[in-house]
Tab-separated table of C-alpha atoms and ligand atoms in Angstrom:
chain	number	residue	atom	x	y	z
A	1	MET	CA	-10.767	-10.065	56.879
A	2	THR	CA	-8.505	-9.257	59.742
A	3	PHE	CA	-5.489	-7.132	59.082
A	4	ASP	CA	-2.925	-8.409	61.098
A	5	LYS	CA	-2.597	-11.974	59.445
A	6	ILE	CA	-0.496	-13.254	56.275
A	7	TYR	CA	-2.106	-14.584	53.785
A	8	GLN	CA	-0.889	-15.944	50.305
A	9	TYR	CA	-2.710	-15.781	46.942
A	10	ASN	CA	-1.649	-17.431	43.745
A	11	PHE	CA	-2.796	-16.568	40.251
A	12	PRO	CA	0.785	-18.968	38.234
A	13	THR	CA	-1.393	-20.301	34.405
A	14	THR	CA	-0.767	-18.804	31.315
A	15	ILE	CA	-4.020	-19.026	29.094
A	16	ARG	CA	-4.142	-18.718	25.500
A	17	PHE	CA	-8.176	-17.961	25.608
A	18	GLY	CA	-10.083	-17.248	22.229
A	19	ALA	CA	-11.777	-18.648	19.174
A	20	GLY	CA	-9.334	-20.449	17.398
A	21	SER	CA	-6.563	-20.379	20.417
A	22	SER	CA	-6.511	-24.366	19.813
A	23	GLN	CA	-4.470	-23.976	17.159
A	24	GLU	CA	-1.322	-22.166	18.675
A	25	LEU	CA	-1.042	-26.168	20.700
A	26	GLY	CA	1.120	-27.328	17.520
A	27	ASP	CA	3.938	-24.250	17.396
A	28	TYR	CA	3.341	-23.867	21.260
A	29	LEU	CA	4.921	-27.632	21.843
A	30	ILE	CA	7.674	-27.215	18.679
A	31	LYS	CA	8.538	-23.711	20.450
A	32	ASN	CA	9.211	-25.993	24.170
A	33	ASN	CA	11.610	-28.961	22.551
A	34	LEU	CA	8.768	-31.294	23.080
A	35	SER	CA	7.645	-34.072	19.909
A	36	LYS	CA	6.329	-36.820	21.175
A	37	PRO	CA	3.211	-35.394	23.369
A	38	LEU	CA	0.422	-38.013	25.201
A	39	ILE	CA	-2.722	-36.705	23.993
A	40	VAL	CA	-5.764	-37.690	26.780
A	41	THR	CA	-9.017	-37.506	26.389
A	42	ASP	CA	-12.530	-39.447	27.172
A	43	PRO	CA	-14.202	-41.887	24.536
A	44	VAL	CA	-16.601	-39.536	23.275
A	45	VAL	CA	-14.392	-36.400	22.420
A	46	ALA	CA	-12.460	-38.300	20.785
A	47	GLN	CA	-14.915	-38.829	17.837
A	48	LEU	CA	-15.579	-35.491	17.489
A	49	GLY	CA	-14.780	-33.849	14.069
A	50	PHE	CA	-12.187	-30.878	16.177
A	51	PHE	CA	-10.930	-33.670	18.409
A	52	ILE	CA	-9.654	-35.629	14.745
A	53	GLU	CA	-8.422	-31.869	13.150
A	54	LEU	CA	-6.720	-31.128	16.166
A	55	ILE	CA	-4.579	-34.196	15.978
A	56	ASN	CA	-4.280	-33.406	11.976
A	57	GLY	CA	-3.172	-30.682	12.640
A	58	LEU	CA	-0.009	-31.814	14.777
A	59	LYS	CA	0.359	-34.533	12.369
A	60	MET	CA	0.739	-32.235	9.847
A	61	LYS	CA	3.517	-30.828	12.223
A	62	ASN	CA	5.588	-34.094	11.880
A	63	LEU	CA	5.054	-33.958	16.655
A	64	SER	CA	3.984	-37.437	17.012
A	65	VAL	CA	1.058	-37.953	18.526
A	66	GLU	CA	-0.394	-41.003	21.109
A	67	VAL	CA	-4.073	-40.355	21.776
A	68	PHE	CA	-5.399	-42.213	25.068
A	69	SER	CA	-9.093	-42.338	26.391
A	70	ASP	CA	-9.943	-45.838	27.419
A	71	ILE	CA	-11.800	-43.784	30.645
A	72	HIS	CA	-15.028	-44.236	32.701
A	73	LYS	CA	-16.930	-41.127	32.799
A	74	ASN	CA	-16.244	-41.027	36.567
A	75	PRO	CA	-12.983	-41.677	36.458
A	76	VAL	CA	-10.795	-44.462	38.302
A	77	LYS	CA	-7.518	-45.240	39.523
A	78	SER	CA	-7.656	-48.036	36.700
A	79	ASP	CA	-7.660	-45.687	34.509
A	80	VAL	CA	-4.699	-43.191	35.147
A	81	TYR	CA	-2.386	-46.455	35.980
A	82	LYS	CA	-3.511	-47.172	31.756
A	83	GLY	CA	-2.599	-43.662	31.138
A	84	THR	CA	0.779	-44.219	32.317
A	85	ASP	CA	1.599	-48.094	30.637
A	86	ALA	CA	1.025	-45.565	27.336
A	87	TYR	CA	3.280	-42.952	28.644
A	88	ASP	CA	5.887	-45.353	29.230
A	89	ASN	CA	5.471	-47.770	26.503
A	90	TYR	CA	4.501	-45.099	23.546
A	91	GLN	CA	8.390	-42.931	25.301
A	92	ARG	CA	6.068	-39.865	25.599
A	93	ASP	CA	7.629	-36.623	27.270
A	94	CYS	CA	4.638	-34.344	27.599
A	95	ILE	CA	1.102	-34.294	28.625
A	96	VAL	CA	-1.916	-32.629	26.832
A	97	GLY	CA	-5.828	-32.927	28.424
A	98	ILE	CA	-8.639	-32.619	25.276
A	99	GLY	CA	-11.350	-32.474	27.136
A	100	GLY	CA	-13.943	-31.973	30.303
A	101	GLY	CA	-13.144	-32.464	34.157
A	102	ALA	CA	-13.097	-36.254	33.948
A	103	ALA	CA	-10.792	-36.436	30.987
A	104	LEU	CA	-8.497	-33.618	32.724
A	105	ASP	CA	-8.336	-34.627	35.148
A	106	VAL	CA	-7.119	-38.367	34.240
A	107	ALA	CA	-4.722	-36.071	32.037
A	108	ARG	CA	-3.210	-34.569	35.124
A	109	ALA	CA	-3.492	-38.165	37.446
A	110	ILE	CA	-0.936	-39.307	34.508
A	111	VAL	CA	1.181	-36.310	35.295
A	112	LEU	CA	1.242	-37.381	38.509
A	113	ARG	CA	2.212	-41.213	38.657
A	114	VAL	CA	4.945	-40.802	35.579
A	115	ASN	CA	7.786	-39.747	38.531
A	116	HIS	CA	5.715	-40.745	41.581
A	117	ARG	CA	5.296	-45.040	40.934
A	118	GLU	CA	3.890	-45.668	45.274
A	119	ASP	CA	0.311	-46.545	45.485
A	120	LEU	CA	-1.789	-43.128	43.395
A	121	PHE	CA	-4.102	-42.865	46.838
A	122	LYS	CA	-0.401	-41.965	48.712
A	123	TYR	CA	-0.941	-39.161	47.457
A	124	ASP	CA	-4.498	-38.192	48.625
A	125	ASP	CA	-4.307	-34.591	49.559
A	126	LEU	CA	-6.628	-35.879	52.092
A	127	ILE	CA	-4.298	-37.216	54.512
A	128	GLY	CA	-2.016	-35.460	53.495
A	129	GLY	CA	-0.125	-37.079	51.587
A	130	ASP	CA	0.492	-34.028	48.759
A	131	VAL	CA	3.353	-34.163	51.080
A	132	PHE	CA	4.652	-37.567	48.840
A	133	VAL	CA	4.570	-35.025	45.339
A	134	THR	CA	8.726	-33.974	45.457
A	135	ASN	CA	9.713	-35.467	41.604
A	136	ASP	CA	9.525	-33.224	38.789
A	137	VAL	CA	6.924	-33.909	36.695
A	138	PRO	CA	6.248	-34.260	32.460
A	139	HIS	CA	5.279	-31.020	30.268
A	140	PHE	CA	1.397	-30.271	31.206
A	141	VAL	CA	-0.626	-28.622	28.743
A	142	THR	CA	-4.915	-28.495	28.929
A	143	ILE	CA	-7.374	-27.634	26.761
A	144	PRO	CA	-10.453	-26.983	28.288
A	145	THR	CA	-14.181	-29.037	25.936
A	146	THR	CA	-16.484	-28.438	28.904
A	147	ALA	CA	-17.149	-24.521	30.340
A	148	GLY	CA	-18.332	-26.187	33.778
A	149	THR	CA	-15.223	-27.789	36.258
A	150	GLY	CA	-12.315	-25.138	35.170
A	151	SER	CA	-10.679	-28.043	35.889
A	152	GLU	CA	-7.980	-26.376	33.376
A	153	VAL	CA	-6.944	-24.200	35.709
A	154	GLY	CA	-6.551	-26.909	38.689
A	155	ARG	CA	-3.851	-28.099	40.592
A	156	SER	CA	-5.997	-30.966	41.695
A	157	ALA	CA	-7.697	-34.385	40.359
A	158	ILE	CA	-10.852	-36.145	41.687
A	159	ILE	CA	-10.419	-40.060	40.980
A	160	ALA	CA	-12.237	-43.042	42.470
A	161	ASP	CA	-11.078	-45.728	43.362
A	162	ASP	CA	-12.504	-49.150	41.252
A	163	VAL	CA	-14.013	-51.152	43.697
A	164	THR	CA	-15.035	-48.883	46.773
A	165	HIS	CA	-16.039	-45.996	44.065
A	166	GLN	CA	-15.394	-43.866	47.032
A	167	LYS	CA	-13.696	-40.239	45.081
A	168	LYS	CA	-10.034	-39.467	46.007
A	169	ILE	CA	-8.278	-35.796	45.517
A	170	LEU	CA	-4.638	-35.782	44.537
A	171	PHE	CA	-3.375	-32.203	44.538
A	172	ALA	CA	-0.514	-30.291	44.855
A	173	PRO	CA	1.173	-26.769	42.946
A	174	LYS	CA	2.686	-29.096	40.001
A	175	LEU	CA	-0.226	-30.421	38.850
A	176	LEU	CA	-0.669	-27.350	36.809
A	177	ALA	CA	-0.599	-26.599	33.532
A	178	LYS	CA	1.908	-24.968	32.070
A	179	ILE	CA	-0.136	-22.886	29.716
A	180	VAL	CA	-3.745	-23.751	28.899
A	181	PHE	CA	-5.854	-22.727	25.328
A	182	ALA	CA	-8.914	-21.966	26.388
A	183	ASP	CA	-10.480	-22.377	23.103
A	184	PRO	CA	-14.660	-21.360	22.797
A	185	LEU	CA	-15.007	-22.440	19.625
A	186	LEU	CA	-14.331	-26.266	20.976
A	187	THR	CA	-17.103	-26.280	23.111
A	188	MET	CA	-20.168	-24.831	20.782
A	189	GLU	CA	-21.590	-28.048	19.539
A	190	LEU	CA	-21.314	-29.562	22.845
A	191	PRO	CA	-25.395	-30.940	23.892
A	192	ALA	CA	-27.764	-28.580	25.739
A	193	PHE	CA	-28.087	-30.190	28.668
A	194	ILE	CA	-23.805	-30.454	29.157
A	195	THR	CA	-23.868	-27.409	28.938
A	196	ALA	CA	-27.041	-26.665	31.617
A	197	ALA	CA	-25.616	-28.399	33.862
A	198	THR	CA	-21.645	-27.664	33.353
A	199	GLY	CA	-23.341	-23.995	33.837
A	200	MET	CA	-24.649	-24.541	36.841
A	201	ASP	CA	-21.295	-25.707	37.963
A	202	ALA	CA	-19.495	-22.978	36.955
A	203	LEU	CA	-22.580	-20.621	39.164
A	204	THR	CA	-21.513	-22.744	41.917
A	205	HIS	CA	-17.845	-22.548	41.399
A	206	ASN	CA	-18.394	-18.806	41.928
A	207	MET	CA	-21.638	-18.056	44.072
A	208	GLU	CA	-19.113	-20.888	46.416
A	209	ALA	CA	-16.409	-19.212	45.909
A	210	TYR	CA	-17.605	-16.335	46.838
A	211	LEU	CA	-18.986	-17.315	50.245
A	212	ALA	CA	-16.669	-19.267	51.748
A	213	LYS	CA	-15.444	-17.974	54.600
A	214	MET	CA	-10.958	-17.838	53.703
A	215	PRO	CA	-10.189	-14.251	53.519
A	216	HIS	CA	-10.061	-14.259	49.882
A	217	PRO	CA	-11.046	-10.479	47.613
A	218	LEU	CA	-9.231	-11.043	44.406
A	219	CYS	CA	-11.132	-14.077	44.315
A	220	GLU	CA	-13.899	-13.008	45.634
A	221	GLY	CA	-13.695	-10.112	42.333
A	222	ILE	CA	-13.257	-12.555	40.555
A	223	ALA	CA	-15.860	-14.366	41.401
A	224	LEU	CA	-18.367	-11.575	41.278
A	225	GLU	CA	-17.772	-10.912	37.436
A	226	GLY	CA	-17.936	-15.448	37.121
A	227	ILE	CA	-21.202	-15.345	38.242
A	228	SER	CA	-21.901	-11.867	35.956
A	229	LEU	CA	-20.552	-13.530	32.973
A	230	ILE	CA	-23.214	-16.729	33.799
A	231	SER	CA	-26.039	-14.646	33.757
A	232	GLN	CA	-25.719	-13.014	30.833
A	233	SER	CA	-24.814	-15.799	28.697
A	234	LEU	CA	-26.154	-19.305	30.433
A	235	GLU	CA	-29.444	-19.336	29.154
A	236	GLN	CA	-28.860	-18.309	25.758
A	237	ALA	CA	-25.268	-20.473	25.351
A	238	VAL	CA	-28.741	-22.921	25.966
A	239	ASN	CA	-31.007	-22.679	24.249
A	240	LYS	CA	-29.388	-20.614	20.760
A	241	PRO	CA	-25.742	-20.907	21.311
A	242	ASP	CA	-24.110	-18.559	19.288
A	243	LEU	CA	-19.422	-17.433	19.962
A	244	GLU	CA	-20.043	-14.796	22.361
A	245	SER	CA	-22.367	-17.092	24.954
A	246	ARG	CA	-19.931	-19.496	24.349
A	247	SER	CA	-16.673	-17.646	25.379
A	248	LYS	CA	-18.916	-16.347	28.132
A	249	MET	CA	-19.530	-19.766	30.035
A	250	LEU	CA	-16.116	-21.012	29.639
A	251	ILE	CA	-14.428	-17.484	30.581
A	252	ALA	CA	-16.501	-17.842	34.123
A	253	SER	CA	-16.156	-21.600	34.390
A	254	LEU	CA	-12.488	-21.297	34.169
A	255	MET	CA	-13.011	-17.991	36.679
A	256	GLY	CA	-15.280	-20.338	38.913
A	257	ALA	CA	-12.328	-22.504	39.299
A	258	VAL	CA	-9.872	-19.477	40.041
A	259	ALA	CA	-12.198	-18.375	42.415
A	260	PHE	CA	-12.572	-22.252	44.360
A	261	GLN	CA	-8.968	-22.152	45.578
A	262	LYS	CA	-11.295	-19.636	48.239
A	263	GLY	CA	-13.032	-22.696	49.397
A	264	LEU	CA	-16.401	-23.922	48.242
A	265	GLY	CA	-19.335	-24.918	50.105
A	266	VAL	CA	-23.216	-26.851	51.229
A	267	VAL	CA	-24.057	-27.283	47.687
A	268	HIS	CA	-20.584	-29.270	46.700
A	269	SER	CA	-20.853	-31.007	49.344
A	270	LEU	CA	-25.201	-31.945	48.917
A	271	ALA	CA	-23.800	-33.098	45.072
A	272	HIS	CA	-20.909	-35.713	46.126
A	273	PRO	CA	-22.569	-37.412	47.450
A	274	LEU	CA	-25.468	-38.193	44.684
A	275	SER	CA	-22.408	-38.848	42.040
A	276	SER	CA	-21.074	-41.032	44.471
A	277	LEU	CA	-23.676	-43.472	45.143
A	278	LEU	CA	-25.869	-42.516	42.201
A	279	ASP	CA	-23.724	-41.719	39.783
A	280	THR	CA	-25.488	-39.025	38.596
A	281	HIS	CA	-23.403	-36.135	36.882
A	282	HIS	CA	-21.158	-33.638	38.570
A	283	GLY	CA	-23.210	-30.758	37.282
A	284	LEU	CA	-27.131	-31.778	37.833
A	285	ALA	CA	-26.082	-32.467	40.874
A	286	ASN	CA	-24.711	-29.288	41.905
A	287	ALA	CA	-27.459	-27.410	40.429
A	288	VAL	CA	-30.843	-29.734	41.134
A	289	ASN	CA	-28.793	-28.485	45.061
A	290	ILE	CA	-27.847	-25.037	44.752
A	291	PRO	CA	-31.003	-22.942	45.750
A	292	TYR	CA	-31.368	-25.099	48.751
A	293	GLY	CA	-28.313	-24.414	49.733
A	294	MET	CA	-28.358	-21.092	49.069
A	295	GLU	CA	-31.326	-20.080	50.788
A	296	PHE	CA	-29.720	-21.713	53.356
A	297	ASN	CA	-26.900	-19.696	53.457
A	298	ILE	CA	-28.738	-16.874	53.660
A	299	LYS	CA	-28.848	-15.889	57.254
A	300	GLY	CA	-26.158	-13.475	58.934
A	301	PHE	CA	-24.533	-13.943	55.302
A	302	GLU	CA	-27.196	-11.160	53.778
A	303	HIS	CA	-24.853	-8.103	52.894
A	304	LYS	CA	-22.847	-11.301	50.527
A	305	PHE	CA	-26.342	-11.724	49.134
A	306	LYS	CA	-26.923	-8.221	48.239
A	307	ARG	CA	-24.116	-8.282	46.646
A	308	ILE	CA	-24.294	-11.227	44.371
A	309	ALA	CA	-28.328	-9.897	43.548
A	310	SER	CA	-26.988	-7.444	42.522
A	311	THR	CA	-24.433	-8.535	40.758
A	312	LEU	CA	-27.409	-10.306	38.842
A	313	GLU	CA	-29.206	-7.382	38.305
A	314	LEU	CA	-32.000	-8.960	40.269
A	315	LYS	CA	-35.140	-6.282	41.205
A	316	ASP	CA	-35.119	-8.213	45.140
A	317	THR	CA	-32.373	-7.515	46.045
A	318	ASN	CA	-32.132	-10.048	48.786
A	319	GLY	CA	-30.893	-13.534	49.260
A	320	GLU	CA	-34.743	-14.263	48.706
A	321	GLY	CA	-34.180	-12.636	45.385
A	322	VAL	CA	-31.083	-14.764	44.885
A	323	VAL	CA	-32.692	-18.015	45.809
A	324	LYS	CA	-36.245	-16.958	42.857
A	325	TYR	CA	-33.851	-16.497	40.185
A	326	LEU	CA	-31.982	-19.962	41.018
A	327	PHE	CA	-34.991	-21.810	39.846
A	328	GLU	CA	-35.478	-19.648	37.085
A	329	LEU	CA	-32.338	-20.053	36.195
A	330	ASN	CA	-32.971	-24.092	36.091
A	331	SER	CA	-36.876	-23.749	34.953
A	332	LYS	CA	-35.348	-22.042	31.777
A	333	ILE	CA	-32.641	-24.069	31.098
A	334	ASN	CA	-34.545	-27.767	31.842
A	335	ILE	CA	-32.571	-28.710	35.017
A	336	PRO	CA	-35.252	-29.903	37.597
A	337	HIS	CA	-36.364	-28.416	40.884
A	338	LYS	CA	-36.274	-31.764	42.678
A	339	LEU	CA	-33.495	-34.734	43.999
A	340	ARG	CA	-36.243	-37.067	43.289
A	341	ASP	CA	-36.786	-36.129	39.138
A	342	ILE	CA	-33.227	-37.050	39.355
A	343	GLY	CA	-33.598	-40.591	40.995
A	344	VAL	CA	-33.367	-39.407	44.212
A	345	LYS	CA	-35.396	-41.449	46.780
A	346	GLN	CA	-36.382	-40.938	50.422
A	347	GLU	CA	-35.098	-43.988	50.891
A	348	HIS	CA	-31.111	-42.864	50.343
A	349	ILE	CA	-31.503	-39.804	52.164
A	350	GLU	CA	-29.392	-41.347	55.316
A	351	THR	CA	-26.423	-42.486	53.137
A	352	LEU	CA	-26.448	-39.337	51.774
A	353	SER	CA	-26.092	-37.455	54.804
A	354	ASP	CA	-23.331	-39.286	55.851
A	355	LEU	CA	-21.322	-38.822	53.354
A	356	ALA	CA	-22.362	-35.340	52.577
A	357	LEU	CA	-20.899	-34.794	56.781
A	358	ALA	CA	-17.707	-36.183	55.919
A	359	ASP	CA	-17.105	-34.963	52.141
A	360	PHE	CA	-14.120	-32.351	51.965
A	361	ALA	CA	-16.794	-28.718	50.688
A	362	HIS	CA	-18.299	-27.982	53.708
A	363	PRO	CA	-15.517	-26.639	56.330
A	364	ASN	CA	-15.199	-23.499	54.100
A	365	ASN	CA	-19.331	-22.741	54.362
A	366	PRO	CA	-19.111	-19.198	55.667
A	367	LYS	CA	-21.666	-21.758	58.580
A	368	PRO	CA	-21.452	-24.592	59.895
A	369	VAL	CA	-23.563	-27.547	58.365
A	370	SER	CA	-24.783	-30.498	60.505
A	371	ARG	CA	-25.557	-33.973	59.766
A	372	GLU	CA	-29.195	-32.486	60.891
A	373	ASP	CA	-28.746	-29.220	57.925
A	374	PHE	CA	-27.773	-31.934	54.902
A	375	LYS	CA	-30.705	-34.523	55.908
A	376	ASN	CA	-33.464	-31.067	55.984
A	377	LEU	CA	-31.726	-29.585	52.992
A	378	TYR	CA	-31.963	-32.900	50.942
A	379	THR	CA	-35.480	-34.237	52.501
A	380	LYS	CA	-36.628	-29.753	51.241
A	381	ALA	CA	-34.810	-30.822	47.876
A	382	LEU	CA	-36.492	-33.811	47.532
B	401	NAD	N1	-10.291	-31.243	39.237
B	401	NAD	C1	-11.121	-30.057	39.992
B	401	NAD	O1	-11.276	-29.066	39.959
B	401	NAD	C2	-12.697	-30.507	39.313
B	401	NAD	C3	-13.681	-29.960	40.345
B	401	NAD	C4	-15.567	-30.290	39.624
B	401	NAD	C5	-15.696	-31.952	38.883
B	401	NAD	N2	-14.689	-32.676	38.941
B	401	NAD	C6	-14.287	-33.255	37.778
B	401	NAD	O2	-14.594	-33.410	36.097
B	401	NAD	C7	-16.407	-34.442	36.236
B	401	NAD	C8	-16.469	-33.788	35.408
B	401	NAD	O3	-16.730	-32.820	33.889
B	401	NAD	P1	-17.632	-31.814	33.253
B	401	NAD	O4	-18.696	-31.371	33.974
B	401	NAD	O5	-16.441	-31.237	32.815
B	401	NAD	O6	-18.306	-32.760	32.162
B	401	NAD	P2	-17.178	-34.502	31.624
B	401	NAD	O7	-16.052	-34.730	31.529
B	401	NAD	O8	-17.978	-35.813	32.289
B	401	NAD	O9	-17.915	-34.393	30.394
B	401	NAD	C9	-19.381	-34.503	29.972
B	401	NAD	C10	-20.042	-35.065	28.763
B	401	NAD	O10	-19.260	-34.442	27.670
B	401	NAD	C11	-18.942	-34.557	26.608
B	401	NAD	N3	-18.098	-34.174	26.211
B	401	NAD	C12	-17.236	-33.217	26.505
B	401	NAD	N4	-16.551	-31.985	25.498
B	401	NAD	C13	-17.479	-32.430	24.577
B	401	NAD	C14	-17.841	-31.422	23.574
B	401	NAD	N5	-17.288	-29.863	23.266
B	401	NAD	N6	-18.692	-31.653	22.431
B	401	NAD	C15	-19.893	-32.246	23.533
B	401	NAD	N7	-19.286	-33.982	24.110
B	401	NAD	C16	-18.748	-32.747	24.767
B	401	NAD	C17	-17.482	-35.416	27.338
B	401	NAD	O11	-18.102	-37.294	27.099
B	401	NAD	C18	-19.144	-36.556	28.697
B	401	NAD	O12	-19.840	-37.931	27.755
B	401	NAD	C19	-16.294	-35.581	37.301
B	401	NAD	O13	-15.445	-36.858	37.256
B	401	NAD	C20	-15.400	-34.450	38.139
B	401	NAD	O14	-15.237	-35.211	39.809
B	401	NAD	C21	-13.452	-31.661	38.871
B	402	FE2	FE1	-18.067	-28.210	41.004
């Protein structure tokens, strides 16, 4: 870090964290004179017991509730348009996103679209579209039901084109939720596989944010504590979940997303093409790639890996110790070590390498990553 520059740090979201916090939603809406929420979720969560209870609780408080859950696993533009139609047709006055990263991203994109009716991808951050986000947006509340993306505290939404499946990023500080109800009880029944994959996404956010090249000591402190909490709880949350492990994972995933305003890195750029090309779950794609990506990053950043190793309380206090830890953690939570075990084939590597090079995450990696590097990393992980 150099001390002759001015940096800007933003930590604006109110978070109500703890078992039962989601039950405060109704009173919160009433206190803010909101009575007609559009609840945005996915079709799986819409059927779960806690969701139905939550909706019934709102109705008991005489709130007018409409649920929109017609979204894809990897959300697309038409999901956002349909959700905005629901907002208009039912004359809603606020938006509550309840779900994993996919549902929260759609909810956030609807928040944008309500008063910004140009083509959705005109607002794509990668082409400077954030400057067109000039109008007011509806009151937005988030309730996460996975512990992974941390999208509940994010200010971006990842939405794909219906035809090309190319992912676009809608980004604006206005898209932050006004309040997050982070309730670990909602994650108690998460299946082991989703817990493992989303948990490794959270670990990747914290590790990549800690290593990312932008100077940001606040985020680095948060990222290291996030790494520590995940090392204490992920295995337990997957194999023998209890309230403590679920709580630690939920707060650590949120911390990862707060921390990654500092940037991400090579692992996310290796992972994103697997989702766009092969529809791989985002967390799983990170989980398989993270040991290889971290190994690539060690040289030149040994001092940072030493901090990670000591945070993980490893005996082997160098970068190689961290890589070994990641492989062992993956084994304990049933994540495969090789890309071929999640459907990647030799013939995919050239296209994957092109897509990875074009990805937005790696320019913040502590060291530059070339197309050759991506090809080598995919080949090693295959
Ligand atoms: N905005 C961001 O900053 C950001 C960052 C990373 C990823 N993402 C996006 O997030 C998405 C991935 O999110 P995710 O990893 O949370 O997965 P997800 O939202 O796809 O959810 C995974 C599965 O778990 C189910 N599920 C969710 N909560 C559950 C619960 N409590 N109990 C049982 N099942 C439950 C869902 O229905 C879904 O089938 C991707 O679309 C990715 O692009 C966004
Ligand atoms: Fe991620």
